[in-house]
């Protein structure tokens, strides 16, 4: 089934009252603490659907003009409730570029949720705006779903369609969850080795995964990938310096 989400004009949003405080404090906050604070602020903005200052004023890029695959970083979902789930993607035709290869323009993204992986039985669909202030990522809180149910989701920008993701809503309150299978992952330090455990985790098809600790670290990684000792191909230059700013 083709995506048919209608485009809507971006609505007006209030500016954050904390903008000036964060901007003033940033030079005096330790690097890791600053990354934590700004990440938390971004998450708060996502959950309240309030773009950063000037986001709605950014020019819009015609999705038909995106010539390279913008879904190089895939899709993800999480935070399941009995009647809703969050779905995510980030547009980045050039994932190692600071702006992802999309500049400072906002882009309209279509999304769709279905009961089957062929999207013959669509249950929800719509549009969202990927703002440059959020690195062209989008978080969609899909509501009106059935509890303890599997759903499939995807995104579209112009003629590009994302990989299909599969997600699951939480059981209804009071449901017996004695057979629920849980997994936990943590401390994803790229330079400390390979992550083959994730392949096994996907094969085991658990019900929910809890991410604990850091998704990544700001430490520099040499050309061989640290403990990976890789030579083919060499670690990209973009990975080698330490991360000194949120853009890094």
JSON list of C-alpha atoms in Angstrom, two decimals:
[
{"chain": "A", "resi": 1, "resn": "UNK", "atom": "CA", "xyz": [0.00, 0.00, 0.00]},
{"chain": "A", "resi": 2, "resn": "UNK", "atom": "CA", "xyz": [1.46, 3.36, -1.01]},
{"chain": "A", "resi": 3, "resn": "UNK", "atom": "CA", "xyz": [2.09, 6.00, 1.61]},
{"chain": "A", "resi": 4, "resn": "UNK", "atom": "CA", "xyz": [-0.55, 8.69, 1.28]},
{"chain": "A", "resi": 5, "resn": "UNK", "atom": "CA", "xyz": [0.06, 10.95, 4.29]},
{"chain": "A", "resi": 6, "resn": "UNK", "atom": "CA", "xyz": [-1.01, 14.52, 3.57]},
{"chain": "A", "resi": 7, "resn": "UNK", "atom": "CA", "xyz": [1.46, 17.31, 4.13]},
{"chain": "A", "resi": 8, "resn": "UNK", "atom": "CA", "xyz": [0.58, 19.87, 6.78]},
{"chain": "A", "resi": 9, "resn": "UNK", "atom": "CA", "xyz": [2.04, 23.28, 7.35]},
{"chain": "A", "resi": 10, "resn": "UNK", "atom": "CA", "xyz": [4.29, 23.44, 10.41]},
{"chain": "A", "resi": 11, "resn": "UNK", "atom": "CA", "xyz": [2.41, 24.92, 13.35]},
{"chain": "A", "resi": 12, "resn": "UNK", "atom": "CA", "xyz": [3.76, 27.74, 15.50]},
{"chain": "A", "resi": 13, "resn": "UNK", "atom": "CA", "xyz": [5.52, 26.65, 18.66]},
{"chain": "A", "resi": 14, "resn": "UNK", "atom": "CA", "xyz": [6.53, 28.62, 21.72]},
{"chain": "A", "resi": 15, "resn": "UNK", "atom": "CA", "xyz": [10.23, 29.17, 22.25]},
{"chain": "A", "resi": 16, "resn": "UNK", "atom": "CA", "xyz": [11.81, 27.34, 25.16]},
{"chain": "A", "resi": 17, "resn": "UNK", "atom": "CA", "xyz": [12.17, 29.59, 28.23]},
{"chain": "A", "resi": 18, "resn": "UNK", "atom": "CA", "xyz": [15.46, 27.81, 28.99]},
{"chain": "A", "resi": 19, "resn": "UNK", "atom": "CA", "xyz": [17.28, 28.73, 25.76]},
{"chain": "A", "resi": 20, "resn": "UNK", "atom": "CA", "xyz": [19.19, 31.69, 27.17]},
{"chain": "A", "resi": 21, "resn": "UNK", "atom": "CA", "xyz": [20.13, 29.87, 30.39]},
{"chain": "A", "resi": 22, "resn": "UNK", "atom": "CA", "xyz": [21.57, 26.86, 28.53]},
{"chain": "A", "resi": 23, "resn": "UNK", "atom": "CA", "xyz": [23.44, 29.06, 26.09]},
{"chain": "A", "resi": 24, "resn": "UNK", "atom": "CA", "xyz": [25.04, 31.08, 28.91]},
{"chain": "A", "resi": 25, "resn": "UNK", "atom": "CA", "xyz": [25.97, 28.03, 30.98]},
{"chain": "A", "resi": 26, "resn": "UNK", "atom": "CA", "xyz": [27.34, 25.90, 28.17]},
{"chain": "A", "resi": 27, "resn": "UNK", "atom": "CA", "xyz": [30.96, 27.25, 28.19]},
{"chain": "A", "resi": 28, "resn": "UNK", "atom": "CA", "xyz": [31.29, 26.48, 31.91]},
{"chain": "A", "resi": 29, "resn": "UNK", "atom": "CA", "xyz": [29.88, 22.96, 31.96]},
{"chain": "A", "resi": 30, "resn": "UNK", "atom": "CA", "xyz": [32.16, 19.93, 31.64]},
{"chain": "A", "resi": 31, "resn": "UNK", "atom": "CA", "xyz": [32.00, 18.31, 28.22]},
{"chain": "A", "resi": 32, "resn": "UNK", "atom": "CA", "xyz": [30.32, 15.08, 29.29]},
{"chain": "A", "resi": 33, "resn": "UNK", "atom": "CA", "xyz": [27.87, 16.90, 31.55]},
{"chain": "A", "resi": 34, "resn": "UNK", "atom": "CA", "xyz": [27.04, 19.32, 28.75]},
{"chain": "A", "resi": 35, "resn": "UNK", "atom": "CA", "xyz": [26.31, 16.45, 26.35]},
{"chain": "A", "resi": 36, "resn": "UNK", "atom": "CA", "xyz": [24.04, 14.90, 28.99]},
{"chain": "A", "resi": 37, "resn": "UNK", "atom": "CA", "xyz": [22.16, 18.13, 29.67]},
{"chain": "A", "resi": 38, "resn": "UNK", "atom": "CA", "xyz": [21.63, 18.98, 26.01]},
{"chain": "A", "resi": 39, "resn": "UNK", "atom": "CA", "xyz": [20.50, 15.44, 25.26]},
{"chain": "A", "resi": 40, "resn": "UNK", "atom": "CA", "xyz": [17.98, 15.65, 28.09]},
{"chain": "A", "resi": 41, "resn": "UNK", "atom": "CA", "xyz": [16.77, 19.02, 26.81]},
{"chain": "A", "resi": 42, "resn": "UNK", "atom": "CA", "xyz": [16.35, 17.60, 23.33]},
{"chain": "A", "resi": 43, "resn": "UNK", "atom": "CA", "xyz": [14.37, 14.64, 24.69]},
{"chain": "A", "resi": 44, "resn": "UNK", "atom": "CA", "xyz": [12.12, 17.03, 26.61]},
{"chain": "A", "resi": 45, "resn": "UNK", "atom": "CA", "xyz": [11.52, 18.99, 23.43]},
{"chain": "A", "resi": 46, "resn": "UNK", "atom": "CA", "xyz": [10.68, 15.81, 21.53]},
{"chain": "A", "resi": 47, "resn": "UNK", "atom": "CA", "xyz": [8.18, 14.67, 24.13]},
{"chain": "A", "resi": 48, "resn": "UNK", "atom": "CA", "xyz": [6.43, 18.06, 24.10]},
{"chain": "A", "resi": 49, "resn": "UNK", "atom": "CA", "xyz": [6.69, 18.43, 20.30]},
{"chain": "A", "resi": 50, "resn": "UNK", "atom": "CA", "xyz": [8.35, 21.83, 20.60]},
{"chain": "A", "resi": 51, "resn": "UNK", "atom": "CA", "xyz": [11.12, 22.58, 18.08]},
{"chain": "A", "resi": 52, "resn": "UNK", "atom": "CA", "xyz": [14.08, 24.68, 19.09]},
{"chain": "A", "resi": 53, "resn": "UNK", "atom": "CA", "xyz": [14.20, 28.44, 18.53]},
{"chain": "A", "resi": 54, "resn": "UNK", "atom": "CA", "xyz": [13.85, 29.29, 14.86]},
{"chain": "A", "resi": 55, "resn": "UNK", "atom": "CA", "xyz": [13.07, 25.73, 13.79]},
{"chain": "A", "resi": 56, "resn": "UNK", "atom": "CA", "xyz": [9.79, 26.60, 12.08]},
{"chain": "A", "resi": 57, "resn": "UNK", "atom": "CA", "xyz": [11.54, 29.46, 10.28]},
{"chain": "A", "resi": 58, "resn": "UNK", "atom": "CA", "xyz": [14.03, 27.15, 8.54]},
{"chain": "A", "resi": 59, "resn": "UNK", "atom": "CA", "xyz": [13.38, 26.86, 4.78]},
{"chain": "A", "resi": 60, "resn": "UNK", "atom": "CA", "xyz": [11.74, 23.66, 3.62]},
{"chain": "A", "resi": 61, "resn": "UNK", "atom": "CA", "xyz": [13.57, 21.33, 1.28]},
{"chain": "A", "resi": 62, "resn": "UNK", "atom": "CA", "xyz": [11.40, 19.69, -1.37]},
{"chain": "A", "resi": 63, "resn": "UNK", "atom": "CA", "xyz": [11.61, 15.97, -0.54]},
{"chain": "A", "resi": 64, "resn": "UNK", "atom": "CA", "xyz": [11.66, 15.18, -4.26]},
{"chain": "A", "resi": 65, "resn": "UNK", "atom": "CA", "xyz": [15.08, 16.85, -4.46]},
{"chain": "A", "resi": 66, "resn": "UNK", "atom": "CA", "xyz": [16.71, 14.38, -2.03]},
{"chain": "A", "resi": 67, "resn": "UNK", "atom": "CA", "xyz": [18.86, 12.44, -4.51]},
{"chain": "A", "resi": 68, "resn": "UNK", "atom": "CA", "xyz": [20.58, 9.99, -2.15]},
{"chain": "A", "resi": 69, "resn": "UNK", "atom": "CA", "xyz": [19.11, 7.51, 0.32]},
{"chain": "A", "resi": 70, "resn": "UNK", "atom": "CA", "xyz": [18.31, 9.50, 3.51]},
{"chain": "A", "resi": 71, "resn": "UNK", "atom": "CA", "xyz": [17.70, 6.37, 5.62]},
{"chain": "A", "resi": 72, "resn": "UNK", "atom": "CA", "xyz": [21.32, 5.26, 6.05]},
{"chain": "A", "resi": 73, "resn": "UNK", "atom": "CA", "xyz": [20.85, 5.14, 9.85]},
{"chain": "A", "resi": 74, "resn": "UNK", "atom": "CA", "xyz": [17.81, 2.90, 9.73]},
{"chain": "A", "resi": 75, "resn": "UNK", "atom": "CA", "xyz": [14.74, 3.08, 11.96]},
{"chain": "A", "resi": 76, "resn": "UNK", "atom": "CA", "xyz": [13.94, 2.30, 15.58]},
{"chain": "A", "resi": 77, "resn": "UNK", "atom": "CA", "xyz": [11.05, 2.13, 18.02]},
{"chain": "A", "resi": 78, "resn": "UNK", "atom": "CA", "xyz": [10.59, 2.17, 21.77]},
{"chain": "A", "resi": 79, "resn": "UNK", "atom": "CA", "xyz": [8.74, 3.35, 24.89]},
{"chain": "A", "resi": 80, "resn": "UNK", "atom": "CA", "xyz": [5.79, 0.99, 24.32]},
{"chain": "A", "resi": 81, "resn": "UNK", "atom": "CA", "xyz": [2.50, 1.49, 26.16]},
{"chain": "A", "resi": 82, "resn": "UNK", "atom": "CA", "xyz": [-0.61, -0.68, 25.78]},
{"chain": "A", "resi": 83, "resn": "UNK", "atom": "CA", "xyz": [-2.06, 1.73, 23.21]},
{"chain": "A", "resi": 84, "resn": "UNK", "atom": "CA", "xyz": [0.97, 3.51, 21.75]},
{"chain": "A", "resi": 85, "resn": "UNK", "atom": "CA", "xyz": [4.62, 3.29, 20.74]},
{"chain": "A", "resi": 86, "resn": "UNK", "atom": "CA", "xyz": [7.31, 5.71, 19.59]},
{"chain": "A", "resi": 87, "resn": "UNK", "atom": "CA", "xyz": [8.88, 5.28, 16.15]},
{"chain": "A", "resi": 88, "resn": "UNK", "atom": "CA", "xyz": [12.09, 7.04, 15.09]},
{"chain": "A", "resi": 89, "resn": "UNK", "atom": "CA", "xyz": [14.36, 7.73, 12.17]},
{"chain": "A", "resi": 90, "resn": "UNK", "atom": "CA", "xyz": [17.06, 10.22, 11.31]},
{"chain": "A", "resi": 91, "resn": "UNK", "atom": "CA", "xyz": [17.60, 11.49, 7.78]},
{"chain": "A", "resi": 92, "resn": "UNK", "atom": "CA", "xyz": [21.26, 11.43, 6.79]},
{"chain": "A", "resi": 93, "resn": "UNK", "atom": "CA", "xyz": [22.27, 10.84, 3.14]},
{"chain": "A", "resi": 94, "resn": "UNK", "atom": "CA", "xyz": [25.84, 11.56, 4.34]},
{"chain": "A", "resi": 95, "resn": "UNK", "atom": "CA", "xyz": [25.91, 10.17, 7.90]},
{"chain": "A", "resi": 96, "resn": "UNK", "atom": "CA", "xyz": [29.50, 11.29, 8.60]},
{"chain": "A", "resi": 97, "resn": "UNK", "atom": "CA", "xyz": [28.79, 14.91, 7.61]},
{"chain": "A", "resi": 98, "resn": "UNK", "atom": "CA", "xyz": [27.97, 17.31, 10.44]},
{"chain": "A", "resi": 99, "resn": "UNK", "atom": "CA", "xyz": [24.59, 18.16, 8.91]},
{"chain": "A", "resi": 100, "resn": "UNK", "atom": "CA", "xyz": [23.96, 14.65, 7.58]},
{"chain": "A", "resi": 101, "resn": "UNK", "atom": "CA", "xyz": [24.19, 16.03, 4.06]},
{"chain": "A", "resi": 102, "resn": "UNK", "atom": "CA", "xyz": [20.91, 17.95, 4.27]},
{"chain": "A", "resi": 103, "resn": "UNK", "atom": "CA", "xyz": [22.07, 21.42, 5.28]},
{"chain": "A", "resi": 104, "resn": "UNK", "atom": "CA", "xyz": [19.91, 23.71, 7.39]},
{"chain": "A", "resi": 105, "resn": "UNK", "atom": "CA", "xyz": [16.56, 22.95, 5.78]},
{"chain": "A", "resi": 106, "resn": "UNK", "atom": "CA", "xyz": [13.56, 21.16, 7.26]},
{"chain": "A", "resi": 107, "resn": "UNK", "atom": "CA", "xyz": [12.01, 18.21, 5.44]},
{"chain": "A", "resi": 108, "resn": "UNK", "atom": "CA", "xyz": [8.54, 16.69, 5.55]},
{"chain": "A", "resi": 109, "resn": "UNK", "atom": "CA", "xyz": [8.57, 12.96, 6.29]},
{"chain": "A", "resi": 110, "resn": "UNK", "atom": "CA", "xyz": [5.67, 10.56, 5.69]},
{"chain": "A", "resi": 111, "resn": "UNK", "atom": "CA", "xyz": [5.18, 7.64, 8.08]},
{"chain": "A", "resi": 112, "resn": "UNK", "atom": "CA", "xyz": [2.94, 4.59, 8.16]},
{"chain": "A", "resi": 113, "resn": "UNK", "atom": "CA", "xyz": [2.11, 1.81, 10.63]},
{"chain": "A", "resi": 114, "resn": "UNK", "atom": "CA", "xyz": [0.48, -1.46, 9.55]},
{"chain": "A", "resi": 115, "resn": "UNK", "atom": "CA", "xyz": [-0.47, -4.88, 10.85]},
{"chain": "A", "resi": 116, "resn": "UNK", "atom": "CA", "xyz": [1.59, -6.65, 8.18]},
{"chain": "A", "resi": 117, "resn": "UNK", "atom": "CA", "xyz": [5.04, -6.19, 6.68]},
{"chain": "A", "resi": 118, "resn": "UNK", "atom": "CA", "xyz": [3.55, -5.60, 3.21]},
{"chain": "A", "resi": 119, "resn": "UNK", "atom": "CA", "xyz": [1.45, -2.69, 4.54]},
{"chain": "A", "resi": 120, "resn": "UNK", "atom": "CA", "xyz": [-1.73, -4.07, 3.07]},
{"chain": "A", "resi": 121, "resn": "UNK", "atom": "CA", "xyz": [-3.54, -3.37, 6.37]},
{"chain": "A", "resi": 122, "resn": "UNK", "atom": "CA", "xyz": [-2.48, 0.13, 7.39]},
{"chain": "A", "resi": 123, "resn": "UNK", "atom": "CA", "xyz": [-3.71, 1.32, 10.79]},
{"chain": "A", "resi": 124, "resn": "UNK", "atom": "CA", "xyz": [-2.04, 4.72, 11.20]},
{"chain": "A", "resi": 125, "resn": "UNK", "atom": "CA", "xyz": [-0.29, 7.17, 8.88]},
{"chain": "A", "resi": 126, "resn": "UNK", "atom": "CA", "xyz": [0.69, 10.82, 8.82]},
{"chain": "A", "resi": 127, "resn": "UNK", "atom": "CA", "xyz": [3.48, 13.32, 8.33]},
{"chain": "A", "resi": 128, "resn": "UNK", "atom": "CA", "xyz": [6.17, 14.85, 10.51]},
{"chain": "A", "resi": 129, "resn": "UNK", "atom": "CA", "xyz": [8.83, 17.51, 10.02]},
{"chain": "A", "resi": 130, "resn": "UNK", "atom": "CA", "xyz": [12.54, 16.69, 10.35]},
{"chain": "A", "resi": 131, "resn": "UNK", "atom": "CA", "xyz": [14.18, 19.86, 11.71]},
{"chain": "A", "resi": 132, "resn": "UNK", "atom": "CA", "xyz": [17.90, 20.64, 11.25]},
{"chain": "A", "resi": 133, "resn": "UNK", "atom": "CA", "xyz": [18.09, 21.62, 14.94]},
{"chain": "A", "resi": 134, "resn": "UNK", "atom": "CA", "xyz": [17.37, 17.98, 15.78]},
{"chain": "A", "resi": 135, "resn": "UNK", "atom": "CA", "xyz": [19.78, 16.61, 13.16]},
{"chain": "A", "resi": 136, "resn": "UNK", "atom": "CA", "xyz": [16.79, 15.82, 10.92]},
{"chain": "A", "resi": 137, "resn": "UNK", "atom": "CA", "xyz": [15.49, 13.15, 13.30]},
{"chain": "A", "resi": 138, "resn": "UNK", "atom": "CA", "xyz": [11.81, 12.55, 13.94]},
{"chain": "A", "resi": 139, "resn": "UNK", "atom": "CA", "xyz": [9.99, 10.91, 16.85]},
{"chain": "A", "resi": 140, "resn": "UNK", "atom": "CA", "xyz": [6.37, 9.89, 16.24]},
{"chain": "A", "resi": 141, "resn": "UNK", "atom": "CA", "xyz": [4.13, 8.94, 19.16]},
{"chain": "A", "resi": 142, "resn": "UNK", "atom": "CA", "xyz": [1.74, 6.55, 17.43]},
{"chain": "A", "resi": 143, "resn": "UNK", "atom": "CA", "xyz": [-1.46, 6.20, 19.46]},
{"chain": "A", "resi": 144, "resn": "UNK", "atom": "CA", "xyz": [-4.69, 4.25, 19.14]},
{"chain": "A", "resi": 145, "resn": "UNK", "atom": "CA", "xyz": [-2.99, 0.83, 18.92]},
{"chain": "A", "resi": 146, "resn": "UNK", "atom": "CA", "xyz": [-4.04, -2.51, 20.41]},
{"chain": "A", "resi": 147, "resn": "UNK", "atom": "CA", "xyz": [-2.20, -3.87, 23.49]},
{"chain": "A", "resi": 148, "resn": "UNK", "atom": "CA", "xyz": [0.35, -6.68, 23.22]},
{"chain": "A", "resi": 149, "resn": "UNK", "atom": "CA", "xyz": [0.33, -6.51, 19.42]},
{"chain": "A", "resi": 150, "resn": "UNK", "atom": "CA", "xyz": [3.00, -6.51, 16.72]},
{"chain": "A", "resi": 151, "resn": "UNK", "atom": "CA", "xyz": [3.07, -3.68, 14.20]},
{"chain": "A", "resi": 152, "resn": "UNK", "atom": "CA", "xyz": [5.24, -2.78, 11.22]},
{"chain": "A", "resi": 153, "resn": "UNK", "atom": "CA", "xyz": [6.30, 0.77, 10.38]},
{"chain": "A", "resi": 154, "resn": "UNK", "atom": "CA", "xyz": [8.22, 2.72, 7.75]},
{"chain": "A", "resi": 155, "resn": "UNK", "atom": "CA", "xyz": [9.00, 6.26, 6.60]},
{"chain": "A", "resi": 156, "resn": "UNK", "atom": "CA", "xyz": [9.18, 7.97, 3.22]},
{"chain": "A", "resi": 157, "resn": "UNK", "atom": "CA", "xyz": [11.00, 11.04, 1.91]},
{"chain": "A", "resi": 158, "resn": "UNK", "atom": "CA", "xyz": [10.28, 11.78, -1.73]},
{"chain": "A", "resi": 159, "resn": "UNK", "atom": "CA", "xyz": [10.80, 8.51, -3.62]},
{"chain": "A", "resi": 160, "resn": "UNK", "atom": "CA", "xyz": [12.93, 6.99, -0.82]},
{"chain": "A", "resi": 161, "resn": "UNK", "atom": "CA", "xyz": [11.30, 4.47, 1.52]},
{"chain": "A", "resi": 162, "resn": "UNK", "atom": "CA", "xyz": [12.99, 3.39, 4.73]},
{"chain": "A", "resi": 163, "resn": "UNK", "atom": "CA", "xyz": [13.65, -0.16, 5.88]},
{"chain": "A", "resi": 164, "resn": "UNK", "atom": "CA", "xyz": [10.61, -1.70, 7.55]},
{"chain": "A", "resi": 165, "resn": "UNK", "atom": "CA", "xyz": [10.73, -1.84, 11.34]},
{"chain": "A", "resi": 166, "resn": "UNK", "atom": "CA", "xyz": [8.77, -4.15, 13.61]},
{"chain": "A", "resi": 167, "resn": "UNK", "atom": "CA", "xyz": [7.56, -3.07, 17.03]},
{"chain": "A", "resi": 168, "resn": "UNK", "atom": "CA", "xyz": [5.23, -4.27, 19.77]},
{"chain": "A", "resi": 169, "resn": "UNK", "atom": "CA", "xyz": [2.91, -2.55, 22.21]},
{"chain": "A", "resi": 170, "resn": "UNK", "atom": "CA", "xyz": [2.94, -3.31, 25.93]},
{"chain": "A", "resi": 171, "resn": "UNK", "atom": "CA", "xyz": [0.42, -5.73, 27.46]},
{"chain": "A", "resi": 172, "resn": "UNK", "atom": "CA", "xyz": [-2.75, -4.30, 28.95]},
{"chain": "A", "resi": 173, "resn": "UNK", "atom": "CA", "xyz": [-2.73, -3.62, 32.71]},
{"chain": "A", "resi": 174, "resn": "UNK", "atom": "CA", "xyz": [-3.43, -6.76, 34.71]},
{"chain": "A", "resi": 175, "resn": "UNK", "atom": "CA", "xyz": [-2.25, -9.11, 31.95]},
{"chain": "A", "resi": 176, "resn": "UNK", "atom": "CA", "xyz": [-0.14, -12.10, 32.98]},
{"chain": "A", "resi": 177, "resn": "UNK", "atom": "CA", "xyz": [3.43, -11.30, 31.91]},
{"chain": "A", "resi": 178, "resn": "UNK", "atom": "CA", "xyz": [5.10, -14.37, 33.40]},
{"chain": "A", "resi": 179, "resn": "UNK", "atom": "CA", "xyz": [6.37, -15.48, 29.98]},
{"chain": "A", "resi": 180, "resn": "UNK", "atom": "CA", "xyz": [7.73, -12.09, 28.90]},
{"chain": "A", "resi": 181, "resn": "UNK", "atom": "CA", "xyz": [11.39, -12.22, 27.81]},
{"chain": "A", "resi": 182, "resn": "UNK", "atom": "CA", "xyz": [13.54, -9.22, 28.73]},
{"chain": "A", "resi": 183, "resn": "UNK", "atom": "CA", "xyz": [17.07, -8.22, 27.70]},
{"chain": "A", "resi": 184, "resn": "UNK", "atom": "CA", "xyz": [19.45, -5.47, 28.84]},
{"chain": "A", "resi": 185, "resn": "UNK", "atom": "CA", "xyz": [22.37, -3.88, 26.99]},
{"chain": "A", "resi": 186, "resn": "UNK", "atom": "CA", "xyz": [24.80, -1.21, 28.13]},
{"chain": "A", "resi": 187, "resn": "UNK", "atom": "CA", "xyz": [28.05, 0.70, 27.58]},
{"chain": "A", "resi": 188, "resn": "UNK", "atom": "CA", "xyz": [28.46, 0.62, 23.82]},
{"chain": "A", "resi": 189, "resn": "UNK", "atom": "CA", "xyz": [32.11, 1.72, 23.55]},
{"chain": "A", "resi": 190, "resn": "UNK", "atom": "CA", "xyz": [32.94, 1.26, 19.84]},
{"chain": "A", "resi": 191, "resn": "UNK", "atom": "CA", "xyz": [36.70, 1.06, 20.44]},
{"chain": "A", "resi": 192, "resn": "UNK", "atom": "CA", "xyz": [36.43, -1.75, 23.00]},
{"chain": "A", "resi": 193, "resn": "UNK", "atom": "CA", "xyz": [35.44, -4.49, 20.56]},
{"chain": "A", "resi": 194, "resn": "UNK", "atom": "CA", "xyz": [32.72, -5.95, 18.41]},
{"chain": "A", "resi": 195, "resn": "UNK", "atom": "CA", "xyz": [29.04, -6.14, 19.25]},
{"chain": "A", "resi": 196, "resn": "UNK", "atom": "CA", "xyz": [28.12, -9.64, 18.13]},
{"chain": "A", "resi": 197, "resn": "UNK", "atom": "CA", "xyz": [25.80, -9.92, 21.14]},
{"chain": "A", "resi": 198, "resn": "UNK", "atom": "CA", "xyz": [23.35, -7.69, 19.29]},
{"chain": "A", "resi": 199, "resn": "UNK", "atom": "CA", "xyz": [23.07, -10.23, 16.46]},
{"chain": "A", "resi": 200, "resn": "UNK", "atom": "CA", "xyz": [22.28, -12.96, 18.97]},
{"chain": "A", "resi": 201, "resn": "UNK", "atom": "CA", "xyz": [19.78, -10.67, 20.68]},
{"chain": "A", "resi": 202, "resn": "UNK", "atom": "CA", "xyz": [17.93, -10.09, 17.41]},
{"chain": "A", "resi": 203, "resn": "UNK", "atom": "CA", "xyz": [17.83, -13.83, 16.74]},
{"chain": "A", "resi": 204, "resn": "UNK", "atom": "CA", "xyz": [16.38, -14.56, 20.17]},
{"chain": "A", "resi": 205, "resn": "UNK", "atom": "CA", "xyz": [13.45, -12.21, 19.44]},
{"chain": "A", "resi": 206, "resn": "UNK", "atom": "CA", "xyz": [12.92, -11.00, 23.01]},
{"chain": "A", "resi": 207, "resn": "UNK", "atom": "CA", "xyz": [9.85, -8.97, 23.97]},
{"chain": "A", "resi": 208, "resn": "UNK", "atom": "CA", "xyz": [11.60, -5.80, 25.18]},
{"chain": "A", "resi": 209, "resn": "UNK", "atom": "CA", "xyz": [15.19, -4.50, 25.35]},
{"chain": "A", "resi": 210, "resn": "UNK", "atom": "CA", "xyz": [16.35, -2.07, 28.05]},
{"chain": "A", "resi": 211, "resn": "UNK", "atom": "CA", "xyz": [19.29, 0.16, 27.07]},
{"chain": "A", "resi": 212, "resn": "UNK", "atom": "CA", "xyz": [21.34, 0.99, 30.18]},
{"chain": "A", "resi": 213, "resn": "UNK", "atom": "CA", "xyz": [24.38, 3.24, 30.40]},
{"chain": "A", "resi": 214, "resn": "UNK", "atom": "CA", "xyz": [25.89, 5.10, 27.43]},
{"chain": "A", "resi": 215, "resn": "UNK", "atom": "CA", "xyz": [24.92, 4.69, 23.79]},
{"chain": "A", "resi": 216, "resn": "UNK", "atom": "CA", "xyz": [28.35, 5.98, 22.79]},
{"chain": "A", "resi": 217, "resn": "UNK", "atom": "CA", "xyz": [31.41, 7.63, 24.29]},
{"chain": "A", "resi": 218, "resn": "UNK", "atom": "CA", "xyz": [33.19, 10.87, 23.48]},
{"chain": "A", "resi": 219, "resn": "UNK", "atom": "CA", "xyz": [36.69, 9.35, 23.58]},
{"chain": "A", "resi": 220, "resn": "UNK", "atom": "CA", "xyz": [38.82, 9.40, 20.40]},
{"chain": "A", "resi": 221, "resn": "UNK", "atom": "CA", "xyz": [39.15, 6.21, 18.36]},
{"chain": "A", "resi": 222, "resn": "UNK", "atom": "CA", "xyz": [42.31, 5.53, 16.34]},
{"chain": "A", "resi": 223, "resn": "UNK", "atom": "CA", "xyz": [42.42, 4.42, 12.70]},
{"chain": "A", "resi": 224, "resn": "UNK", "atom": "CA", "xyz": [42.33, 0.71, 13.62]},
{"chain": "A", "resi": 225, "resn": "UNK", "atom": "CA", "xyz": [39.21, 1.03, 15.77]},
{"chain": "A", "resi": 226, "resn": "UNK", "atom": "CA", "xyz": [40.91, 0.53, 19.14]},
{"chain": "A", "resi": 227, "resn": "UNK", "atom": "CA", "xyz": [40.65, -3.05, 20.37]},
{"chain": "A", "resi": 228, "resn": "UNK", "atom": "CA", "xyz": [39.12, -4.03, 17.02]},
{"chain": "A", "resi": 229, "resn": "UNK", "atom": "CA", "xyz": [42.58, -3.75, 15.37]},
{"chain": "A", "resi": 230, "resn": "UNK", "atom": "CA", "xyz": [40.87, -3.40, 12.02]},
{"chain": "A", "resi": 231, "resn": "UNK", "atom": "CA", "xyz": [42.75, -2.54, 8.83]},
{"chain": "A", "resi": 232, "resn": "UNK", "atom": "CA", "xyz": [40.10, -3.12, 6.14]},
{"chain": "A", "resi": 233, "resn": "UNK", "atom": "CA", "xyz": [38.76, -0.54, 5.77]},
{"chain": "A", "resi": 234, "resn": "UNK", "atom": "CA", "xyz": [40.48, 1.95, 8.12]},
{"chain": "A", "resi": 235, "resn": "UNK", "atom": "CA", "xyz": [38.34, 3.72, 10.70]},
{"chain": "A", "resi": 236, "resn": "UNK", "atom": "CA", "xyz": [36.82, 6.90, 9.12]},
{"chain": "A", "resi": 237, "resn": "UNK", "atom": "CA", "xyz": [38.56, 10.15, 10.05]},
{"chain": "A", "resi": 238, "resn": "UNK", "atom": "CA", "xyz": [35.28, 11.46, 11.45]},
{"chain": "A", "resi": 239, "resn": "UNK", "atom": "CA", "xyz": [35.46, 8.85, 14.23]},
{"chain": "A", "resi": 240, "resn": "UNK", "atom": "CA", "xyz": [39.04, 9.52, 15.31]},
{"chain": "A", "resi": 241, "resn": "UNK", "atom": "CA", "xyz": [38.92, 12.87, 17.17]},
{"chain": "A", "resi": 242, "resn": "UNK", "atom": "CA", "xyz": [37.34, 13.19, 20.59]},
{"chain": "A", "resi": 243, "resn": "UNK", "atom": "CA", "xyz": [33.77, 14.52, 20.68]},
{"chain": "A", "resi": 244, "resn": "UNK", "atom": "CA", "xyz": [34.01, 18.06, 22.03]},
{"chain": "A", "resi": 245, "resn": "UNK", "atom": "CA", "xyz": [30.56, 19.34, 21.09]},
{"chain": "A", "resi": 246, "resn": "UNK", "atom": "CA", "xyz": [27.08, 17.84, 20.55]},
{"chain": "A", "resi": 247, "resn": "UNK", "atom": "CA", "xyz": [27.69, 18.20, 16.79]},
{"chain": "A", "resi": 248, "resn": "UNK", "atom": "CA", "xyz": [30.67, 15.83, 17.06]}
]
